[in-house]
Short mmCIF file of C-alpha atoms in Angstrom, two decimals:
data_model
loop_
_atom_site.label_atom_id
_atom_site.label_comp_id
_atom_site.label_asym_id
_atom_site.label_seq_id
_atom_site.Cartn_x
_atom_site.Cartn_y
_atom_site.Cartn_z
CA MET A 1 -15.88 20.18 -20.74
CA SER A 2 -13.95 20.94 -18.20
CA ASN A 3 -11.40 18.07 -16.36
CA THR A 4 -14.46 17.92 -13.79
CA ALA A 5 -17.64 17.25 -15.67
CA LYS A 6 -20.58 19.69 -15.29
CA LYS A 7 -23.06 17.40 -12.83
CA PHE A 8 -25.97 18.36 -14.88
CA GLN A 9 -26.18 18.49 -18.73
CA THR A 10 -28.78 20.28 -21.06
CA SER A 11 -29.50 19.23 -24.62
CA GLU A 12 -31.62 19.82 -26.80
CA GLN A 13 -34.07 16.69 -28.31
CA MET A 14 -37.60 17.16 -29.43
CA GLY A 15 -38.20 19.88 -29.19
CA GLN A 16 -37.50 20.38 -25.15
CA THR A 17 -35.07 20.90 -23.04
CA VAL A 18 -33.88 17.39 -21.14
CA GLN A 19 -32.17 16.98 -17.72
CA HIS A 20 -28.89 14.53 -17.85
CA GLU A 21 -27.32 13.34 -14.39
CA HIS A 22 -23.34 12.62 -14.93
CA LEU A 23 -21.06 11.29 -12.81
CA GLU A 24 -18.64 13.41 -11.39
CA ARG A 25 -14.31 12.98 -13.06
CA LYS A 26 -12.64 13.89 -10.19
CA LEU A 27 -9.87 10.15 -10.22
CA LYS A 28 -6.13 11.23 -11.00
CA THR A 29 -3.62 9.46 -12.93
CA ARG A 30 -1.94 7.04 -9.69
CA HIS A 31 -5.37 6.13 -8.53
CA LEU A 32 -6.24 4.44 -12.26
CA THR A 33 -2.59 3.06 -12.16
CA MET A 34 -3.03 1.82 -8.86
CA ILE A 35 -7.36 -0.02 -9.95
CA ALA A 36 -5.20 -0.84 -13.05
CA MET A 37 -2.19 -2.58 -11.18
CA GLY A 38 -4.86 -3.41 -8.30
CA GLY A 39 -7.22 -5.41 -10.31
CA THR A 40 -4.41 -7.61 -11.31
CA ILE A 41 -3.03 -8.92 -8.19
CA GLY A 42 -5.65 -10.87 -5.76
CA THR A 43 -5.83 -14.00 -4.01
CA GLY A 44 -5.02 -15.67 -7.52
CA LEU A 45 -1.47 -14.56 -6.72
CA PHE A 46 -0.97 -14.98 -2.67
CA LEU A 47 -3.16 -18.40 -2.36
CA ALA A 48 -4.32 -20.09 -5.72
CA SER A 49 -0.75 -19.86 -7.12
CA GLY A 50 1.08 -22.90 -4.87
CA ALA A 51 -1.95 -25.07 -7.03
CA THR A 52 -0.55 -23.81 -10.53
CA ILE A 53 2.80 -24.69 -9.53
CA HIS A 54 1.96 -28.40 -8.36
CA ASP A 55 0.11 -29.02 -11.19
CA ALA A 56 2.15 -27.72 -13.76
CA GLY A 57 5.75 -27.69 -12.78
CA PRO A 58 7.26 -24.31 -12.06
CA GLY A 59 7.37 -23.93 -15.91
CA GLY A 60 4.87 -24.86 -16.63
CA ALA A 61 3.06 -22.34 -13.95
CA ILE A 62 4.71 -19.54 -15.70
CA ALA A 63 4.07 -20.06 -18.81
CA ALA A 64 0.45 -20.36 -18.66
CA TYR A 65 0.88 -17.10 -16.42
CA LEU A 66 2.89 -15.60 -19.75
CA ILE A 67 0.19 -16.63 -22.15
CA ALA A 68 -2.26 -15.10 -19.71
CA GLY A 69 -0.12 -11.60 -19.79
CA ILE A 70 -0.30 -11.13 -23.25
CA MET A 71 -3.79 -12.12 -24.12
CA VAL A 72 -4.94 -9.53 -21.00
CA TYR A 73 -2.42 -6.99 -21.98
CA PHE A 74 -4.19 -6.82 -25.90
CA LEU A 75 -7.46 -7.29 -24.17
CA MET A 76 -6.64 -3.92 -22.07
CA ALA A 77 -4.67 -1.91 -24.84
CA SER A 78 -8.35 -3.15 -26.99
CA LEU A 79 -10.35 -1.15 -23.73
CA ALA A 80 -7.37 1.82 -23.87
CA GLU A 81 -8.10 3.02 -27.63
CA MET A 82 -11.63 2.87 -27.10
CA ALA A 83 -11.59 4.08 -23.67
CA ALA A 84 -9.43 6.76 -24.30
CA PHE A 85 -11.34 8.16 -27.67
CA ILE A 86 -15.19 7.82 -26.08
CA PRO A 87 -14.03 7.63 -21.53
CA ILE A 88 -17.65 6.62 -20.45
CA SER A 89 -18.59 4.94 -17.48
CA GLY A 90 -20.53 1.90 -19.26
CA SER A 91 -17.21 1.33 -20.77
CA PHE A 92 -17.56 -1.88 -22.99
CA SER A 93 -20.61 -3.23 -22.29
CA THR A 94 -21.74 0.55 -24.05
CA TYR A 95 -18.70 -0.33 -26.41
CA THR A 96 -20.78 -3.12 -27.64
CA GLY A 97 -24.09 -1.33 -27.97
CA ARG A 98 -22.70 0.76 -30.39
CA PHE A 99 -20.24 -0.79 -32.65
CA VAL A 100 -22.14 -4.95 -32.65
CA ASP A 101 -25.77 -4.82 -31.55
CA PRO A 102 -27.17 -3.59 -28.48
CA ALA A 103 -28.61 -6.42 -27.51
CA LEU A 104 -25.31 -7.63 -26.96
CA GLY A 105 -24.18 -4.45 -25.88
CA PHE A 106 -27.12 -5.58 -23.42
CA ALA A 107 -26.37 -9.29 -22.65
CA VAL A 108 -22.07 -7.81 -21.92
CA GLY A 109 -23.48 -5.06 -19.54
CA TRP A 110 -26.07 -7.11 -17.40
CA ASN A 111 -23.05 -9.88 -17.05
CA TYR A 112 -20.85 -7.79 -16.29
CA TRP A 113 -22.95 -5.68 -13.49
CA TYR A 114 -23.85 -9.41 -12.47
CA ASN A 115 -20.27 -11.02 -12.01
CA ASN A 116 -19.64 -8.01 -9.47
CA ALA A 117 -22.13 -8.35 -7.47
CA ILE A 118 -22.06 -11.70 -6.49
CA ILE A 119 -18.23 -11.26 -5.99
CA LEU A 120 -19.28 -8.81 -3.84
CA ALA A 121 -20.91 -11.40 -2.05
CA LEU A 122 -17.71 -14.04 -2.62
CA GLU A 123 -14.87 -11.22 -0.67
CA LEU A 124 -17.92 -10.77 1.83
CA SER A 125 -17.83 -14.40 2.84
CA ALA A 126 -14.12 -14.87 2.69
CA SER A 127 -13.48 -11.76 5.00
CA SER A 128 -14.62 -13.63 7.43
CA LEU A 129 -13.13 -16.93 7.05
CA ILE A 130 -10.22 -14.68 7.53
CA MET A 131 -11.19 -12.59 10.74
CA LYS A 132 -11.27 -16.28 12.04
CA TYR A 133 -7.04 -16.51 12.07
CA TRP A 134 -7.50 -14.33 14.28
CA LEU A 135 -11.00 -15.04 16.59
CA PRO A 136 -12.43 -18.44 15.30
CA ASP A 137 -14.92 -17.89 17.99
CA VAL A 138 -16.72 -14.69 16.20
CA PRO A 139 -19.70 -15.20 13.91
CA GLY A 140 -18.29 -14.83 10.75
CA ILE A 141 -21.74 -12.80 9.54
CA VAL A 142 -20.10 -9.79 12.26
CA TRP A 143 -17.46 -9.37 9.85
CA SER A 144 -18.86 -9.62 7.03
CA ALA A 145 -21.84 -7.04 7.55
CA SER A 146 -18.83 -4.81 9.59
CA PHE A 147 -17.03 -4.81 5.98
CA LEU A 148 -20.38 -4.72 3.72
CA VAL A 149 -20.84 -1.22 5.50
CA LEU A 150 -16.94 -0.38 5.36
CA ILE A 151 -16.77 -1.29 1.29
CA PHE A 152 -20.51 1.09 1.75
CA GLY A 153 -19.27 3.70 3.10
CA LEU A 154 -16.35 3.71 1.06
CA ASN A 155 -18.28 3.56 -2.21
CA VAL A 156 -21.44 5.92 -1.04
CA LEU A 157 -19.76 9.23 -0.44
CA SER A 158 -18.10 10.18 -4.14
CA VAL A 159 -15.82 8.41 -6.75
CA LYS A 160 -12.97 9.98 -5.02
CA GLY A 161 -14.21 7.65 -1.98
CA TYR A 162 -13.38 4.41 -3.43
CA GLY A 163 -10.28 5.64 -6.34
CA GLU A 164 -7.77 6.60 -2.53
CA SER A 165 -8.73 2.94 -1.14
CA GLU A 166 -7.94 1.32 -3.63
CA PHE A 167 -5.23 3.42 -4.27
CA TRP A 168 -3.19 2.24 -0.76
CA PHE A 169 -4.50 -0.93 -0.99
CA SER A 170 -3.05 -1.77 -3.93
CA ILE A 171 -0.68 -0.05 -2.20
CA ILE A 172 0.16 -2.59 0.37
CA LYS A 173 -0.25 -5.48 -2.35
CA VAL A 174 2.25 -4.20 -4.59
CA ALA A 175 4.29 -3.72 -1.86
CA THR A 176 4.40 -7.40 -0.25
CA ILE A 177 4.87 -8.47 -3.48
CA ILE A 178 7.88 -6.48 -4.34
CA ILE A 179 9.48 -7.58 -0.94
CA PHE A 180 8.79 -10.80 -1.74
CA ILE A 181 10.64 -11.34 -4.11
CA VAL A 182 13.71 -9.23 -2.88
CA VAL A 183 13.56 -11.40 -0.36
CA GLY A 184 13.10 -14.42 -2.15
CA LEU A 185 16.08 -13.66 -4.79
CA LEU A 186 18.54 -13.07 -1.50
CA MET A 187 17.75 -16.52 -0.82
CA ILE A 188 18.27 -18.16 -4.26
CA PHE A 189 21.67 -16.96 -3.93
CA GLY A 190 22.43 -17.68 -0.68
CA ILE A 191 22.79 -13.81 0.68
CA MET A 192 19.91 -14.23 3.06
CA LYS A 193 19.67 -17.94 5.20
CA GLY A 194 16.48 -20.48 4.87
CA TYR A 195 17.29 -21.81 1.15
CA THR A 196 20.76 -22.67 0.15
CA GLY A 197 19.58 -24.55 -3.54
CA GLY A 198 19.85 -22.55 -5.80
CA PHE A 199 18.05 -23.60 -8.82
CA GLY A 200 17.15 -26.82 -7.84
CA ASN A 201 14.19 -27.11 -7.92
CA LEU A 202 13.62 -25.69 -11.65
CA THR A 203 15.36 -28.90 -12.96
CA LYS A 204 14.02 -31.88 -10.23
CA GLY A 205 11.78 -34.81 -11.01
CA ASP A 206 9.86 -33.41 -13.98
CA ALA A 207 10.07 -29.72 -13.58
CA PRO A 208 9.91 -27.59 -15.59
CA PHE A 209 6.76 -28.77 -17.02
CA HIS A 210 5.05 -31.08 -15.08
CA GLY A 211 2.14 -32.58 -16.92
CA GLY A 212 3.15 -31.40 -20.53
CA LEU A 213 0.70 -29.06 -22.65
CA LEU A 214 -2.66 -30.67 -21.21
CA SER A 215 -1.80 -29.48 -17.63
CA ILE A 216 0.12 -25.23 -18.60
CA PHE A 217 -3.76 -25.79 -20.77
CA SER A 218 -5.99 -26.97 -17.17
CA VAL A 219 -4.08 -24.24 -15.54
CA PHE A 220 -4.35 -21.87 -17.59
CA MET A 221 -7.49 -21.64 -16.72
CA VAL A 222 -7.32 -21.30 -13.13
CA VAL A 223 -4.11 -18.06 -14.26
CA GLY A 224 -6.91 -16.63 -16.55
CA PHE A 225 -9.50 -16.33 -13.81
CA ALA A 226 -6.56 -14.79 -11.16
CA PHE A 227 -6.43 -11.56 -14.29
CA GLN A 228 -9.90 -11.06 -13.69
CA GLY A 229 -10.45 -6.87 -12.95
CA THR A 230 -8.09 -5.65 -15.13
CA GLU A 231 -10.45 -4.58 -17.34
CA MET A 232 -12.33 -2.13 -14.41
CA VAL A 233 -10.19 0.67 -15.51
CA GLY A 234 -12.20 0.93 -18.76
CA VAL A 235 -15.27 1.65 -16.30
CA ALA A 236 -13.51 4.18 -14.23
CA ALA A 237 -11.90 6.51 -16.81
CA GLY A 238 -15.47 7.67 -17.46
CA GLU A 239 -14.85 9.61 -14.13
CA SER A 240 -10.95 10.30 -14.56
CA GLU A 241 -10.09 14.11 -15.17
CA ASN A 242 -7.75 12.79 -18.15
CA PRO A 243 -8.65 9.65 -19.75
CA GLU A 244 -6.77 10.92 -23.03
CA LYS A 245 -3.91 10.38 -21.44
CA ASP A 246 -4.67 7.92 -18.12
CA MET A 247 -5.51 5.73 -19.76
CA PRO A 248 -2.61 4.95 -22.32
CA ARG A 249 -0.39 4.92 -19.29
CA ALA A 250 -3.01 2.94 -16.68
CA ILE A 251 -2.69 -0.16 -19.57
CA LYS A 252 0.60 0.36 -20.90
CA GLN A 253 2.10 -0.68 -17.25
CA ILE A 254 -0.07 -3.30 -16.88
CA PHE A 255 1.99 -5.94 -19.08
CA TRP A 256 5.06 -5.16 -17.35
CA ARG A 257 4.04 -5.51 -13.70
CA ILE A 258 2.17 -8.53 -15.27
CA LEU A 259 5.53 -10.01 -16.02
CA LEU A 260 6.61 -8.63 -12.75
CA PHE A 261 4.96 -8.81 -9.91
CA TYR A 262 3.46 -13.12 -11.72
CA VAL A 263 6.30 -14.29 -13.44
CA LEU A 264 9.30 -13.47 -11.09
CA ALA A 265 6.57 -13.79 -8.41
CA ILE A 266 6.68 -17.65 -9.45
CA PHE A 267 9.83 -17.79 -10.21
CA VAL A 268 10.82 -17.53 -6.73
CA ILE A 269 7.89 -20.18 -5.71
CA GLY A 270 10.25 -22.54 -7.72
CA CYS A 271 12.90 -22.16 -6.92
CA LEU A 272 12.30 -22.13 -2.91
CA ILE A 273 9.43 -24.75 -2.77
CA SER A 274 9.74 -28.09 -4.69
CA TYR A 275 6.58 -28.41 -7.28
CA LYS A 276 6.72 -31.71 -4.85
CA ASP A 277 5.43 -30.18 -1.85
CA PRO A 278 2.39 -31.04 -0.92
CA ASN A 279 1.92 -28.23 1.45
CA LEU A 280 1.50 -26.19 -2.27
CA LEU A 281 -2.24 -27.51 -2.55
CA GLY A 282 -3.09 -26.17 0.66
CA GLY A 283 -3.14 -22.68 0.19
CA ASP A 284 -7.02 -21.53 0.55
CA LEU A 285 -8.95 -18.52 3.00
CA GLU A 286 -9.00 -20.98 5.51
CA ASN A 287 -5.17 -22.43 5.67
CA ILE A 288 -3.44 -18.76 4.60
CA ALA A 289 -0.49 -21.04 6.84
CA VAL A 290 0.51 -22.98 3.91
CA SER A 291 0.45 -20.17 0.66
CA PRO A 292 3.47 -20.36 -0.87
CA PHE A 293 4.15 -16.71 -0.25
CA THR A 294 3.71 -17.42 3.91
CA LEU A 295 5.92 -20.61 3.32
CA VAL A 296 9.34 -18.94 1.70
CA PHE A 297 9.14 -15.75 4.35
CA LYS A 298 8.62 -18.51 7.28
CA HIS A 299 11.62 -19.70 5.67
CA ALA A 300 13.82 -16.67 5.63
CA GLY A 301 12.95 -17.23 9.56
CA LEU A 302 10.53 -13.98 8.94
CA ALA A 303 7.86 -15.82 12.54
CA PHE A 304 5.67 -13.34 11.96
CA ALA A 305 5.09 -14.48 8.18
CA ALA A 306 1.39 -15.90 8.73
CA ALA A 307 -0.30 -13.41 10.47
CA ALA A 308 1.18 -10.43 8.18
CA MET A 309 0.46 -12.63 4.80
CA ASN A 310 -3.19 -12.75 6.55
CA ALA A 311 -3.80 -9.33 7.16
CA VAL A 312 -2.22 -8.61 2.77
CA ILE A 313 -4.53 -10.96 1.33
CA LEU A 314 -7.61 -9.35 4.05
CA THR A 315 -6.84 -5.95 2.52
CA SER A 316 -6.73 -8.03 -1.00
CA VAL A 317 -10.18 -9.31 -0.07
CA LEU A 318 -11.76 -5.73 1.05
CA SER A 319 -9.66 -4.68 -2.07
CA ALA A 320 -11.63 -6.71 -4.34
CA GLY A 321 -15.43 -6.34 -2.59
CA ASN A 322 -14.84 -2.01 -2.76
CA SER A 323 -13.99 -2.74 -6.14
CA SER A 324 -16.70 -4.35 -7.50
CA LEU A 325 -19.08 -2.72 -6.16
CA TYR A 326 -18.22 0.71 -7.72
CA VAL A 327 -18.11 -1.07 -10.62
CA GLY A 328 -21.17 -2.83 -10.50
CA SER A 329 -22.65 0.06 -9.33
CA ARG A 330 -22.18 2.42 -12.32
CA VAL A 331 -22.18 -0.59 -15.00
CA LEU A 332 -25.58 -1.20 -13.66
CA TRP A 333 -26.69 3.24 -13.83
CA THR A 334 -25.34 3.12 -17.36
CA LEU A 335 -27.72 0.45 -18.56
CA ALA A 336 -30.86 2.64 -17.26
CA GLU A 337 -28.82 5.05 -18.70
CA GLU A 338 -29.63 3.62 -22.33
CA GLY A 339 -32.48 2.82 -21.52
CA LYS A 340 -31.70 -0.99 -20.51
CA ALA A 341 -32.68 -0.91 -16.88
CA PRO A 342 -34.96 0.76 -14.78
CA ALA A 343 -35.04 4.63 -14.86
CA PHE A 344 -34.55 4.52 -11.35
CA LEU A 345 -31.73 3.56 -11.63
CA LYS A 346 -29.47 7.12 -13.53
CA LYS A 347 -30.89 8.93 -9.94
CA VAL A 348 -27.31 10.82 -8.93
CA ASN A 349 -26.87 12.25 -5.53
CA LYS A 350 -24.26 15.68 -4.83
CA GLY A 351 -21.17 14.05 -4.63
CA GLY A 352 -22.17 12.28 -8.24
CA VAL A 353 -22.91 9.13 -7.08
CA PRO A 354 -25.24 7.10 -8.56
CA VAL A 355 -27.23 6.08 -4.90
CA ASN A 356 -29.71 3.84 -6.77
CA ALA A 357 -27.23 1.69 -8.82
CA LEU A 358 -25.19 1.22 -5.38
CA TYR A 359 -28.39 0.39 -3.00
CA VAL A 360 -29.75 -2.22 -5.66
CA THR A 361 -25.93 -3.93 -5.99
CA THR A 362 -25.21 -4.07 -2.86
CA LEU A 363 -28.76 -5.36 -1.67
CA ILE A 364 -28.16 -8.05 -4.58
CA GLY A 365 -24.51 -8.58 -3.29
CA MET A 366 -25.23 -9.57 -0.09
CA LEU A 367 -28.20 -11.79 -1.25
CA CYS A 368 -25.98 -13.57 -2.64
CA PHE A 369 -23.95 -13.99 0.17
CA LEU A 370 -27.03 -14.77 3.18
CA THR A 371 -27.49 -17.71 0.92
CA SER A 372 -24.09 -18.70 1.57
CA LEU A 373 -25.45 -19.01 5.29
CA PHE A 374 -28.25 -20.79 4.48
CA GLY A 375 -29.25 -24.82 3.49
CA ASP A 376 -26.40 -26.51 1.83
CA GLY A 377 -25.54 -23.60 -0.04
CA THR A 378 -26.04 -25.29 -3.38
CA VAL A 379 -27.94 -21.76 -4.36
CA TYR A 380 -24.54 -19.98 -3.77
CA ASN A 381 -22.23 -22.64 -5.23
CA TRP A 382 -24.80 -22.13 -8.67
CA LEU A 383 -24.15 -18.18 -8.94
CA LEU A 384 -20.59 -18.50 -8.11
CA ASN A 385 -20.10 -20.92 -11.55
CA ALA A 386 -22.74 -18.74 -13.61
CA ALA A 387 -20.01 -15.79 -11.99
CA GLY A 388 -17.27 -17.69 -12.95
CA LEU A 389 -17.33 -17.77 -16.95
CA ALA A 390 -18.87 -13.80 -16.74
CA GLY A 391 -15.08 -12.40 -16.72
CA TYR A 392 -14.26 -14.63 -19.93
CA LEU A 393 -17.49 -13.15 -21.72
CA SER A 394 -16.83 -9.98 -21.16
CA TRP A 395 -13.39 -10.09 -22.87
CA LEU A 396 -14.79 -11.71 -25.37
CA GLY A 397 -16.62 -8.45 -26.07
CA ILE A 398 -13.87 -6.13 -25.25
CA SER A 399 -12.35 -7.94 -28.38
CA ILE A 400 -14.87 -8.66 -30.22
CA THR A 401 -16.42 -4.85 -30.34
CA HIS A 402 -12.18 -3.43 -31.10
CA MET A 403 -12.12 -4.98 -34.43
CA ARG A 404 -15.87 -3.74 -35.41
CA PHE A 405 -14.81 -0.11 -33.58
CA ARG A 406 -11.51 -0.18 -35.64
CA LYS A 407 -13.70 -0.68 -38.69
CA ALA A 408 -16.41 1.61 -37.92
CA TYR A 409 -13.98 4.35 -37.62
CA LYS A 410 -12.01 3.53 -41.24
CA ALA A 411 -15.54 3.27 -42.65
CA GLN A 412 -16.23 6.66 -41.18
CA GLY A 413 -13.31 8.44 -42.50
CA ARG A 414 -11.87 9.35 -39.46
CA ASP A 415 -8.09 10.36 -38.63
CA MET A 416 -6.09 7.51 -36.66
CA LYS A 417 -3.76 10.01 -35.68
CA ASP A 418 -7.24 11.51 -33.33
CA LEU A 419 -7.06 8.98 -31.01
CA PRO A 420 -5.69 10.06 -27.92
CA TYR A 421 -4.11 6.21 -28.39
CA VAL A 422 -4.07 3.95 -31.03
CA ALA A 423 -3.43 -0.16 -29.67
CA LYS A 424 -0.83 -1.78 -31.38
CA TRP A 425 -1.11 -5.53 -33.29
CA PHE A 426 -3.92 -4.40 -34.24
CA PRO A 427 -5.97 -6.69 -35.79
CA LEU A 428 -3.20 -9.42 -34.41
CA GLY A 429 -4.24 -8.32 -30.86
CA PRO A 430 -7.74 -8.61 -30.59
CA ILE A 431 -7.83 -11.80 -32.57
CA LEU A 432 -5.54 -14.12 -30.61
CA ALA A 433 -7.16 -12.46 -28.09
CA THR A 434 -10.97 -13.40 -28.65
CA ILE A 435 -9.34 -16.73 -29.41
CA LEU A 436 -7.52 -17.23 -26.09
CA CYS A 437 -10.91 -16.12 -24.24
CA LEU A 438 -12.85 -18.75 -26.15
CA VAL A 439 -10.82 -21.33 -25.10
CA ALA A 440 -11.22 -20.21 -21.84
CA THR A 441 -14.54 -19.72 -21.39
CA LEU A 442 -15.45 -23.15 -23.92
CA GLY A 443 -12.59 -25.02 -21.46
CA THR A 444 -13.16 -24.66 -18.44
CA ASN A 445 -14.53 -27.43 -17.02
CA TYR A 446 -13.13 -29.67 -20.04
CA GLY A 447 -12.40 -32.52 -17.06
CA ALA A 448 -15.86 -33.22 -17.27
CA PHE A 449 -16.20 -34.40 -21.14
CA ILE A 450 -12.87 -36.75 -20.44
CA GLY A 451 -13.10 -39.91 -19.23
CA ASP A 452 -16.19 -43.04 -18.90
CA LYS A 453 -19.24 -41.10 -18.11
CA VAL A 454 -19.46 -37.45 -18.82
CA ASP A 455 -20.44 -35.52 -16.00
CA TRP A 456 -23.55 -33.86 -17.09
CA TYR A 457 -24.30 -31.88 -13.82
CA GLY A 458 -20.96 -31.08 -13.65
CA ILE A 459 -20.84 -29.52 -16.96
CA LEU A 460 -24.98 -27.60 -15.59
CA VAL A 461 -23.19 -26.32 -12.81
CA SER A 462 -19.77 -25.10 -14.93
CA TYR A 463 -21.56 -23.85 -18.12
CA ILE A 464 -24.76 -21.92 -16.73
CA GLY A 465 -23.50 -19.02 -17.66
CA LEU A 466 -23.21 -19.27 -20.84
CA PRO A 467 -26.89 -19.78 -21.16
CA LEU A 468 -27.97 -17.16 -19.03
CA PHE A 469 -25.71 -14.83 -21.47
CA ILE A 470 -27.44 -16.42 -24.68
CA ALA A 471 -30.98 -15.87 -22.63
CA GLY A 472 -30.25 -12.21 -22.41
CA TYR A 473 -29.42 -11.60 -26.12
CA LEU A 474 -31.24 -12.89 -27.90
CA GLY A 475 -34.15 -11.65 -25.58
CA TYR A 476 -33.39 -8.51 -26.06
CA LYS A 477 -32.72 -8.79 -29.75
CA LEU A 478 -36.59 -9.85 -29.82
CA VAL A 479 -38.27 -7.72 -28.03
CA LYS A 480 -36.26 -4.62 -29.71
CA LYS A 481 -35.86 -6.73 -32.71
CA THR A 482 -32.36 -5.18 -32.71
CA LYS A 483 -29.63 -5.44 -35.79
CA MET A 484 -25.77 -4.97 -36.20
CA VAL A 485 -24.65 -2.24 -35.98
CA PRO A 486 -24.03 -0.51 -39.71
CA LEU A 487 -20.22 0.76 -39.51
CA LYS A 488 -20.68 4.41 -40.85
CA GLU A 489 -23.94 4.58 -38.50
CA ALA A 490 -21.70 3.86 -35.57
CA ASP A 491 -22.39 6.36 -32.82
CA PHE A 492 -18.08 7.85 -31.66
CA SER A 493 -20.15 10.82 -29.59
CA ARG A 494 -18.43 12.09 -26.41
CA GLU A 495 -19.65 12.17 -22.99
#
């Protein structure tokens, strides 16, 4: 098949010609690279990094980011091996159905779609808070509605519209981090005015490791959530011009850029701001002025720091919403293609966009957002907590599926040389990633189990996503009577 996949393809099934609608391969290498990188950079770094340093000290925060970075590298290597060989838009939910169990693929697919629909709603809410910095008197719903129209417009025209917008969103984020690291290092070494303390903050008080192992464990949960989004590059592989080459390139760059962007940024913040500084706990969407990035730029004498960081964080929020709508629509379209969602969701327009899946994902995201405006927000908070676990469950699906993928590949006598990309450190990589994902999933709110009294409400709110996932899996399994796929019958067919 040519680099641009045909929208329509015919095949002989049961003696009849069946017409299939397909997405188009229009994402270039630069798009996939920036999608992979942009997925790791967001408010988790720009805002939440301060709290991780405050809670675990600079050394503890760096350790947590390193552990999470290694986990993400192994997960993405597993995904790259499968996606480079079988580049499809359903990505890991389809792989799970092919190599583990169709019921698990069903649960993973709907879990991941739901996760992205809720994240879209979250980012719409966040955008209105950010805009209050400049225009506090304008109702937030005006901004949320405007940004939803913008994001929808970028996605509905063609996949290239999404790819280009995400490319430039990511460029802005990457440039900000590079400037921050350069300015920070100049301040640490006394070249730039504003700070002359060298590396003193790294060892003051309980630093570098404040709170011991338990604090590293607690911030690891937050750090893990900050990395969620890297897996979307696997979904984008289904619309890549050359997935066999593009996927490995994008994945190989993730680990080193995680080290550069996250670890170096945390190191700079740890040197320039004491972990005891109460401002580190105050950085959030309603107070960009005490983001650790803003504080460092202010110390450097850059008076416009707060306004500039507000603009960058708005870019991050729009990028996350843009990607969530793109990924959610592709996963929903794939579920429909596989008979796991209503057939009307299979419709693809002339631009190769699954429009009905896009409409439904947009509508659900908008409805979830509206629940945050009315009442006390209880429904919305429950939805967000349910979505919180969804990322880890998706990652679990990737690591477990990769182990089955490799076993099935060898069981069918296939040659490893035919794989465009081979994940390193197999099976250690996916095993380690599985263990870390399980720890993060089960330990999401470990504090609710500790103390004189068990916080049952906190447990219910934090882990509501888990019974929903299990219900989807068991429900499909009972109705369809599915079984684990035998290794020699696993489907390696490519689009």
